[in-house]
XYZ file of C-alpha atoms in Angstrom:
578
model
C 183.155 170.789 14.007
C 183.514 167.475 16.100
C 181.786 166.673 19.305
C 182.269 163.838 21.732
C 180.354 162.691 24.663
C 182.101 160.165 27.448
C 179.759 158.872 29.796
C 181.403 157.203 33.021
C 179.058 154.801 35.141
C 180.257 153.685 38.549
C 178.513 150.932 40.704
C 178.695 151.312 44.456
C 178.739 148.352 46.712
C 175.597 147.962 48.665
C 176.127 149.702 52.057
C 179.460 151.332 50.974
C 180.179 154.778 51.707
C 177.630 156.725 54.296
C 174.198 154.761 55.339
C 172.194 155.094 58.251
C 168.569 155.361 59.995
C 166.791 158.326 61.580
C 163.761 157.626 63.415
C 161.561 159.510 66.033
C 158.291 158.652 67.941
C 155.776 160.749 69.818
C 153.889 158.912 72.892
C 150.931 159.771 74.707
C 149.619 158.247 77.797
C 146.178 158.980 79.200
C 146.392 161.476 81.858
C 150.096 162.228 81.318
C 151.938 164.751 79.129
C 153.405 163.430 75.837
C 156.760 161.355 75.882
C 158.933 160.418 72.977
C 162.172 159.274 71.557
C 164.673 160.125 69.070
C 167.194 157.827 67.358
C 170.158 158.175 64.862
C 172.453 155.482 63.537
C 175.169 156.098 61.058
C 177.817 153.596 59.316
C 180.731 154.519 57.066
C 181.967 151.864 55.042
C 185.261 151.780 53.285
C 186.512 148.572 51.975
C 186.898 146.128 54.860
C 186.457 148.937 57.752
C 183.270 150.126 59.113
C 183.273 153.144 61.387
C 179.783 153.426 63.163
C 178.121 155.659 65.990
C 174.361 155.474 67.195
C 172.638 157.794 69.534
C 169.049 157.986 70.817
C 167.011 159.825 73.669
C 164.038 158.592 75.245
C 161.681 160.643 77.658
C 159.399 157.936 79.275
C 156.087 159.016 81.132
C 154.167 156.029 82.679
C 151.253 156.199 85.056
C 149.778 153.332 87.260
C 146.299 153.627 88.639
C 144.891 151.235 91.175
C 141.334 151.984 92.079
C 141.284 149.600 94.969
C 143.946 147.538 96.792
C 142.621 145.565 99.793
C 145.137 144.148 102.473
C 144.097 141.609 105.024
C 147.021 141.027 107.655
C 147.029 138.723 110.440
C 150.015 137.753 112.821
C 149.868 135.720 116.148
C 148.791 138.735 117.932
C 147.006 140.951 115.573
C 144.531 141.416 112.907
C 143.951 144.221 110.547
C 142.046 145.137 107.117
C 143.441 148.058 104.898
C 141.858 149.660 101.920
C 143.929 151.667 99.373
C 143.586 153.556 96.211
C 146.545 155.034 94.495
C 147.984 156.812 91.364
C 151.610 156.776 90.592
C 153.300 158.877 87.984
C 156.992 157.921 86.682
C 159.299 159.874 84.510
C 162.624 158.686 82.906
C 165.241 160.668 80.859
C 167.927 158.274 79.011
C 170.513 159.176 76.762
C 172.343 156.564 74.937
C 175.416 156.743 72.921
C 177.420 153.853 70.830
C 180.685 154.561 68.851
C 182.875 152.042 67.452
C 184.929 150.806 64.624
C 185.087 147.258 62.583
C 187.124 145.455 60.292
C 186.280 142.275 58.367
C 188.091 140.321 55.716
C 187.718 136.511 54.310
C 189.924 135.022 57.333
C 189.287 137.284 60.476
C 186.897 139.946 61.914
C 187.491 142.195 64.672
C 185.860 145.240 66.394
C 185.724 147.727 69.453
C 182.766 149.714 70.610
C 182.179 152.164 73.480
C 178.575 152.470 75.176
C 177.855 155.368 77.324
C 174.194 155.784 78.880
C 173.386 158.811 81.080
C 169.878 158.701 82.912
C 167.647 160.176 85.811
C 164.143 159.185 86.980
C 161.457 160.677 89.335
C 158.352 159.425 90.608
C 155.260 160.405 92.641
C 152.769 158.249 94.103
C 149.591 159.433 96.065
C 147.223 157.173 98.096
C 144.308 156.979 100.329
C 144.446 154.539 103.321
C 141.314 153.319 105.194
C 142.894 151.209 108.099
C 140.854 149.253 110.610
C 142.737 147.167 113.337
C 141.180 144.757 115.152
C 137.382 145.873 115.716
C 138.406 149.545 116.055
C 136.885 152.271 114.127
C 138.616 152.943 110.608
C 141.323 155.408 110.570
C 141.796 157.534 107.187
C 145.254 158.312 105.840
C 146.348 160.716 103.082
C 149.859 159.819 101.898
C 152.497 161.144 99.258
C 155.857 159.367 98.324
C 158.146 161.125 95.710
C 161.271 159.971 94.941
C 164.038 161.346 92.743
C 167.373 160.016 91.204
C 169.777 162.399 89.654
C 171.921 161.911 86.671
C 173.888 158.860 86.554
C 176.466 157.190 83.809
C 177.224 153.796 82.708
C 180.243 153.034 80.666
C 180.510 149.995 78.811
C 183.462 149.140 76.558
C 183.812 146.001 74.493
C 185.894 144.139 71.935
C 186.012 141.052 69.795
C 188.190 138.988 67.460
C 186.947 136.091 65.173
C 189.587 133.964 63.102
C 188.461 131.661 60.641
C 190.105 128.314 59.153
C 188.155 126.154 56.469
C 185.726 124.619 58.709
C 186.761 126.114 62.029
C 186.445 129.307 63.762
C 187.230 130.831 67.268
C 185.939 134.047 68.643
C 187.122 135.602 71.601
C 184.904 138.477 73.460
C 185.900 140.843 76.285
C 183.843 143.232 78.362
C 184.167 145.737 81.034
C 181.164 147.789 82.672
C 181.222 150.228 85.384
C 178.292 152.555 86.615
C 178.363 155.793 88.714
C 176.951 155.668 92.183
C 173.422 155.934 92.031
C 171.269 157.888 94.774
C 167.665 157.524 95.149
C 166.196 160.325 97.569
C 162.580 159.345 98.963
C 160.267 161.506 100.911
C 156.845 160.272 102.170
C 154.241 162.361 103.930
C 151.954 160.483 106.245
C 148.718 162.429 107.414
C 146.255 160.943 109.687
C 142.828 162.437 108.720
C 141.109 161.363 111.897
C 143.721 163.026 114.372
C 145.014 165.700 111.591
C 148.641 164.865 112.597
C 151.213 164.454 109.922
C 154.950 163.316 109.876
C 157.810 162.970 107.074
C 159.768 160.120 106.724
C 162.992 160.723 104.363
C 165.358 157.914 103.163
C 168.280 157.451 100.721
C 169.335 154.318 99.016
C 171.917 153.682 96.128
C 174.189 151.235 94.211
C 177.308 151.308 92.117
C 177.986 148.257 89.547
C 181.164 147.096 88.053
C 181.790 144.162 86.307
C 184.305 142.592 83.789
C 184.377 139.492 81.513
C 186.283 137.284 78.983
C 184.334 134.543 76.602
C 185.897 132.222 74.049
C 183.860 130.094 71.624
C 185.351 127.546 69.293
C 183.199 125.579 66.472
C 184.289 123.335 63.815
C 183.532 119.920 61.983
C 184.387 116.699 63.665
C 183.636 113.226 62.451
C 180.987 114.923 60.049
C 179.189 116.586 62.893
C 179.073 120.122 64.178
C 181.308 120.603 67.617
C 180.930 123.803 69.902
C 183.054 124.288 72.764
C 184.444 127.344 74.699
C 184.496 128.941 78.247
C 183.869 132.134 80.032
C 185.075 134.063 83.235
C 183.210 136.973 84.850
C 183.976 139.344 87.878
C 181.496 141.274 89.523
C 182.005 143.830 92.244
C 178.734 145.722 93.200
C 177.976 147.928 96.187
C 174.756 148.911 98.004
C 173.853 151.389 100.504
C 170.808 152.807 102.481
C 170.120 155.525 105.018
C 166.944 155.262 107.070
C 164.922 157.958 108.813
C 166.015 157.758 112.450
C 163.626 160.413 113.771
C 160.164 160.001 112.267
C 159.926 156.320 111.539
C 158.140 154.474 114.344
C 160.983 151.727 114.251
C 164.567 152.378 114.079
C 165.477 150.682 110.874
C 169.395 149.716 110.549
C 171.334 151.191 107.738
C 172.915 149.281 105.135
C 176.514 149.626 103.423
C 177.284 146.334 101.543
C 179.243 144.748 98.881
C 178.959 141.916 96.656
C 181.948 140.352 94.937
C 181.072 137.206 92.559
C 183.207 135.293 90.179
C 181.988 132.944 87.613
C 183.732 130.053 85.767
C 182.141 128.091 83.216
C 182.767 125.723 80.597
C 180.695 124.348 77.711
C 180.568 121.389 75.181
C 178.047 120.939 72.575
C 177.965 118.235 69.512
C 175.563 117.949 66.626
C 175.283 114.931 64.360
C 172.787 113.885 61.590
C 171.958 110.227 61.772
C 170.675 109.710 58.263
C 168.741 112.031 56.298
C 165.797 112.793 58.834
C 167.566 112.525 61.836
C 169.288 115.215 64.052
C 171.059 114.629 67.538
C 172.311 117.305 69.600
C 173.815 116.615 73.117
C 175.894 119.199 75.511
C 176.673 120.130 78.905
C 177.663 123.378 80.715
C 179.760 123.424 83.944
C 179.536 126.210 85.972
C 181.532 127.368 89.292
C 180.291 130.310 91.183
C 182.271 132.233 94.459
C 179.923 134.719 95.887
C 180.846 136.954 98.765
C 178.816 139.497 100.729
C 180.255 142.330 102.916
C 177.889 144.041 105.481
C 180.382 147.044 106.409
C 177.361 148.884 108.548
C 176.393 146.195 110.563
C 179.995 144.805 111.104
C 178.568 141.438 109.566
C 181.329 138.623 108.873
C 181.859 138.324 105.169
C 179.592 135.373 103.692
C 180.987 133.202 101.123
C 179.276 130.778 99.178
C 180.490 128.166 96.488
C 178.518 126.264 94.223
C 179.310 123.932 91.205
C 176.349 123.076 88.952
C 176.380 120.804 85.603
C 173.691 121.944 83.388
C 172.926 119.246 80.436
C 171.130 119.389 77.014
C 170.048 116.890 74.797
C 167.707 117.070 71.440
C 166.406 114.840 68.896
C 164.537 115.869 66.019
C 163.486 113.748 62.926
C 160.128 113.232 60.818
C 157.498 110.534 61.572
C 154.792 109.892 58.938
C 155.389 113.429 57.628
C 155.218 115.044 61.111
C 158.324 117.162 62.162
C 159.002 115.736 65.516
C 161.477 117.128 68.259
C 162.249 115.959 71.572
C 164.399 118.113 74.090
C 165.743 118.335 77.498
C 167.228 121.333 78.814
C 168.362 122.987 81.959
C 169.037 126.482 83.279
C 169.755 128.613 86.341
C 168.084 131.881 87.214
C 170.078 134.043 89.828
C 168.016 136.315 92.040
C 168.687 140.077 91.250
C 171.309 141.839 93.288
C 168.317 143.895 95.306
C 166.724 140.672 96.110
C 170.212 139.721 98.015
C 170.366 143.098 100.138
C 169.237 142.998 103.586
C 167.983 146.369 103.202
C 164.844 147.518 105.077
C 162.472 149.357 102.666
C 159.493 151.459 103.940
C 156.323 150.575 101.609
C 153.745 151.710 104.221
C 152.891 152.195 107.661
C 151.820 148.675 107.841
C 154.452 146.829 105.515
C 158.072 146.844 104.892
C 160.515 144.846 102.683
C 163.710 143.215 103.004
C 166.179 141.205 100.911
C 168.213 138.269 101.654
C 171.949 137.560 101.049
C 171.163 133.847 101.479
C 168.982 133.254 98.487
C 169.897 130.443 96.399
C 169.650 130.680 92.717
C 166.707 128.886 90.842
C 167.024 125.879 88.847
C 164.806 124.044 86.449
C 164.816 120.950 84.178
C 162.374 121.067 81.206
C 161.476 118.414 78.776
C 159.363 119.519 75.876
C 157.882 117.522 72.742
C 157.311 119.533 69.402
C 155.035 118.089 66.845
C 154.784 120.242 63.594
C 153.040 119.982 60.245
C 152.431 122.516 57.784
C 150.904 125.444 59.685
C 150.022 123.464 62.905
C 152.407 123.060 65.963
C 151.538 121.198 69.174
C 154.056 121.473 72.304
C 153.985 119.363 75.277
C 156.231 120.408 78.268
C 157.182 119.217 81.769
C 159.418 121.504 83.919
C 160.970 120.626 87.423
C 161.813 123.687 89.416
C 164.280 123.884 92.353
C 164.638 126.646 94.663
C 162.240 128.703 92.822
C 161.830 132.252 93.937
C 158.540 133.603 95.524
C 157.156 136.462 97.967
C 156.768 135.506 101.332
C 155.532 137.357 104.363
C 156.755 137.462 108.067
C 155.848 139.425 111.320
C 158.073 142.352 111.932
C 160.462 142.217 115.176
C 161.795 145.291 116.391
C 165.337 145.699 115.187
C 166.322 147.068 118.513
C 164.556 144.552 120.393
C 164.798 141.094 118.514
C 162.059 139.505 120.804
C 159.335 142.123 120.353
C 157.053 141.516 117.596
C 155.508 144.501 116.051
C 151.640 144.497 115.896
C 149.554 145.102 112.487
C 152.896 145.174 110.512
C 154.269 142.495 108.212
C 157.562 141.987 106.595
C 157.784 140.969 102.882
C 160.840 138.945 101.475
C 161.655 136.631 98.844
C 162.427 132.910 99.660
C 163.231 129.743 97.994
C 160.164 127.211 97.373
C 160.219 123.893 97.724
C 160.615 121.794 94.506
C 157.383 121.480 92.173
C 156.259 120.293 88.784
C 154.659 122.756 85.923
C 152.986 121.006 83.107
C 152.502 122.698 79.957
C 150.599 122.628 76.413
C 150.664 124.896 73.712
C 149.067 124.763 70.175
C 149.740 127.144 67.541
C 147.728 127.658 64.332
C 149.799 129.892 61.840
C 148.212 129.575 58.280
C 148.646 132.151 55.384
C 145.569 133.174 53.718
C 146.901 135.779 50.683
C 147.045 139.161 52.166
C 146.357 137.790 55.784
C 148.917 135.907 58.197
C 146.776 135.057 61.529
C 148.603 133.374 64.222
C 146.406 131.868 67.080
C 148.117 130.290 70.103
C 146.518 128.441 72.960
C 148.725 128.100 76.306
C 147.689 125.839 78.928
C 149.979 125.408 82.418
C 149.125 123.871 85.632
C 151.259 123.660 88.976
C 151.542 120.329 90.574
C 153.277 119.390 94.019
C 153.370 123.031 95.290
C 152.146 124.113 98.753
C 151.445 127.394 99.845
C 150.577 128.222 103.252
C 147.905 131.043 103.765
C 146.963 132.040 107.400
C 145.890 128.822 108.793
C 145.279 126.840 105.666
C 147.748 125.349 103.378
C 146.811 125.660 99.714
C 147.797 122.362 97.339
C 145.377 122.337 94.605
C 145.796 125.209 92.047
C 143.917 126.173 89.312
C 145.491 125.707 86.086
C 146.320 128.825 83.690
C 144.844 129.350 80.218
C 146.017 132.013 77.839
C 144.594 132.723 74.234
C 146.386 134.892 71.952
C 145.475 136.046 68.340
C 147.919 137.992 66.205
C 146.966 139.321 62.868
C 148.900 140.827 59.916
C 147.299 142.160 56.804
C 149.223 143.349 53.804
C 147.169 145.878 52.334
C 147.381 147.810 48.952
C 149.848 150.995 48.560
C 152.486 149.343 50.753
C 150.056 149.666 53.822
C 150.329 146.839 56.816
C 147.803 146.455 59.670
C 148.568 144.530 62.667
C 146.241 143.717 65.301
C 147.220 141.634 68.119
C 144.837 140.419 71.136
C 145.209 138.196 74.542
C 142.682 136.759 76.651
C 143.922 135.232 79.961
C 141.753 133.240 82.027
C 141.632 132.922 85.820
C 144.577 130.736 87.381
C 147.405 130.312 89.653
C 151.143 131.693 89.079
C 152.902 130.573 92.190
C 151.576 132.932 95.018
C 149.695 135.055 92.692
C 146.058 134.151 91.500
C 144.427 135.847 88.486
C 140.737 136.242 89.969
C 139.123 137.753 86.676
C 139.661 137.237 82.916
C 141.729 139.864 81.547
C 141.857 140.790 77.710
C 144.617 143.132 76.002
C 144.883 144.633 72.617
C 147.070 146.206 70.435
C 146.711 147.750 66.935
C 149.064 149.270 64.765
C 149.022 150.438 61.101
C 151.908 151.337 59.035
C 153.086 152.666 55.573
C 156.203 152.544 53.570
C 157.067 155.627 51.239
C 159.408 156.747 48.317
C 160.383 154.231 45.585
C 162.857 152.414 47.695
C 160.538 152.200 50.750
C 162.901 153.826 52.887
C 160.562 156.155 54.829
C 158.099 154.367 57.084
C 155.299 155.976 58.983
C 153.388 153.879 62.077
C 150.593 154.716 64.284
C 149.614 152.329 67.314
C 147.045 152.122 70.119
C 147.663 149.461 72.958
C 146.475 148.878 76.584
C 142.650 148.822 75.817
C 141.849 146.176 77.990
C 139.913 145.177 80.844
C 141.462 145.801 84.180
C 143.668 143.368 85.719
C 142.429 141.972 89.144
C 144.661 139.511 91.272
C 145.457 138.599 94.471
C 148.698 137.770 96.303
C 148.634 135.328 99.076
C 151.321 134.691 101.863
C 151.326 132.932 105.253
C 150.461 136.338 106.831
C 148.871 138.373 104.480
C 146.125 138.671 101.639
C 146.445 141.497 98.815
C 143.672 141.748 96.278
C 144.514 144.100 93.387
C 142.206 146.157 90.978
C 144.489 147.716 88.701
C 143.658 149.593 85.375
C 146.057 149.479 82.210
C 146.080 153.033 80.746
C 145.603 153.283 77.020
C 148.701 154.735 75.018
C 149.106 156.020 71.580
C 152.060 156.058 69.590
C 153.340 157.811 66.214
C 156.667 156.725 64.592
C 158.413 158.006 61.437
C 161.721 156.160 60.595
C 164.132 156.948 57.392
C 166.539 154.599 56.071
C 169.411 155.487 53.507
C 171.676 153.173 51.577
C 170.641 150.615 53.936
C 173.160 148.008 55.147
C 173.795 145.712 57.876
C 176.505 146.517 60.460
C 179.412 143.785 60.526
C 180.101 144.351 64.425
C 179.799 140.436 65.429
C 180.648 140.736 69.158
C 178.507 138.595 71.257
C 179.414 140.043 74.664
C 181.253 138.377 77.663
C 178.597 139.683 80.463
C 175.230 138.351 79.127
């Protein structure tokens, strides 16, 4: 007899075929039912092609507890004191799906992706209010506010293309985003425990977002240095509305039906070059032209158009001085107000407080200079920041919308404003040694506001206490593929714009995780956070002072994750909408 054995061995390229990750976590917050998340990511690779799909579901259940909120208000013709305690419960259900394909070879890469998000939310806030107007006897209120937003959808297709030539490459990104009309229904029940009278106030508000963008990036080698340049265009068309109660509200507040259109044109250029072996110089600039139009159709407001052009330079010099890595940099950036901050919509906060946006808010611009020194595991950072038109909260007396000359007593209007320019000095020390199986990271942050003025009742505050924060992050690599992480933060008292931390605050987070199986593809982790002291702060404005005592509720989280044939997705789209 004759016998023969033929053995054929095949070697699959890492990541080829089907790969993916499955993850799930269960989260329990004190005094709330458990919430959780499920996540699935799949990628199928055949030669130069990838086909990928991702889906996740998140059920978030949060809670806010404020044992005491004291409010002191004073306008030219009235003064009052309110004390409130409240509990707020919040629920969010979100589904997210991604699907796409990608191609990559030696000279080019291209991909297309579609994202769909479906979400609904609800909240319930109960509060007890004791109000004293002038020297009158206190009045007790028992209020309940509930809100609900039905299912909404967000659609986000995007694509990109990259081409490479020796030392050069060019990339084009295109994005489109659109959401369905989102409507929030709010009902507030006010009960006067002194007179045993009650009333119900209802309102509706919503929004619809739409935007598109295109972006081009080109980079290559010029004169021995690296040159990056490109441009971008984004188009935004957002709609907002609100319908206020016309029967039970004490003041007839105007409804809102507005539209915000925005076109942004941007060009940027950056060049970096080595000067010798130890010196690197990088310089660049970004030119941005913004055209913003606002329409209020409900109140027949004439369209407001704002046009602005800004130049944002950057400069960085890095070298080594006597064994110390040194970097000196200058950067500038812009922070625009949110679209809701720009809407002149009157929102009911309480019987004594309303909130409104302002379409004339300017974007915040800051210029920062930083010096960084590093040697081994010690890093020192010194910084100076100059802020122009920074956004902060302000209060004003409320005037009756139907009678503009009539000031409403015992009521203030909260709105955002642009502050006068001011300086912010900062210093940080970072210690990050490695001690065998222990990797600690200790950070000390210091900041001080200079040149800022805050009007508070009849006084003007110009001297603000500095802030000091101490953070200690620890990672322990234990036997049996076990990792223990423990992070702690301690914040001392100090000012941040018009918010003052009036008591030190401690925050802690601990997590233990373990990897399983031979290829360590299965990971389990258990974490606990928010075991800390309460947050005690006060917010001051020209007509109000709010002192807050808020509890941070502990949360426990269990996570299980499994990865098979692990690979990295090749999709390289940067996105053109930020």
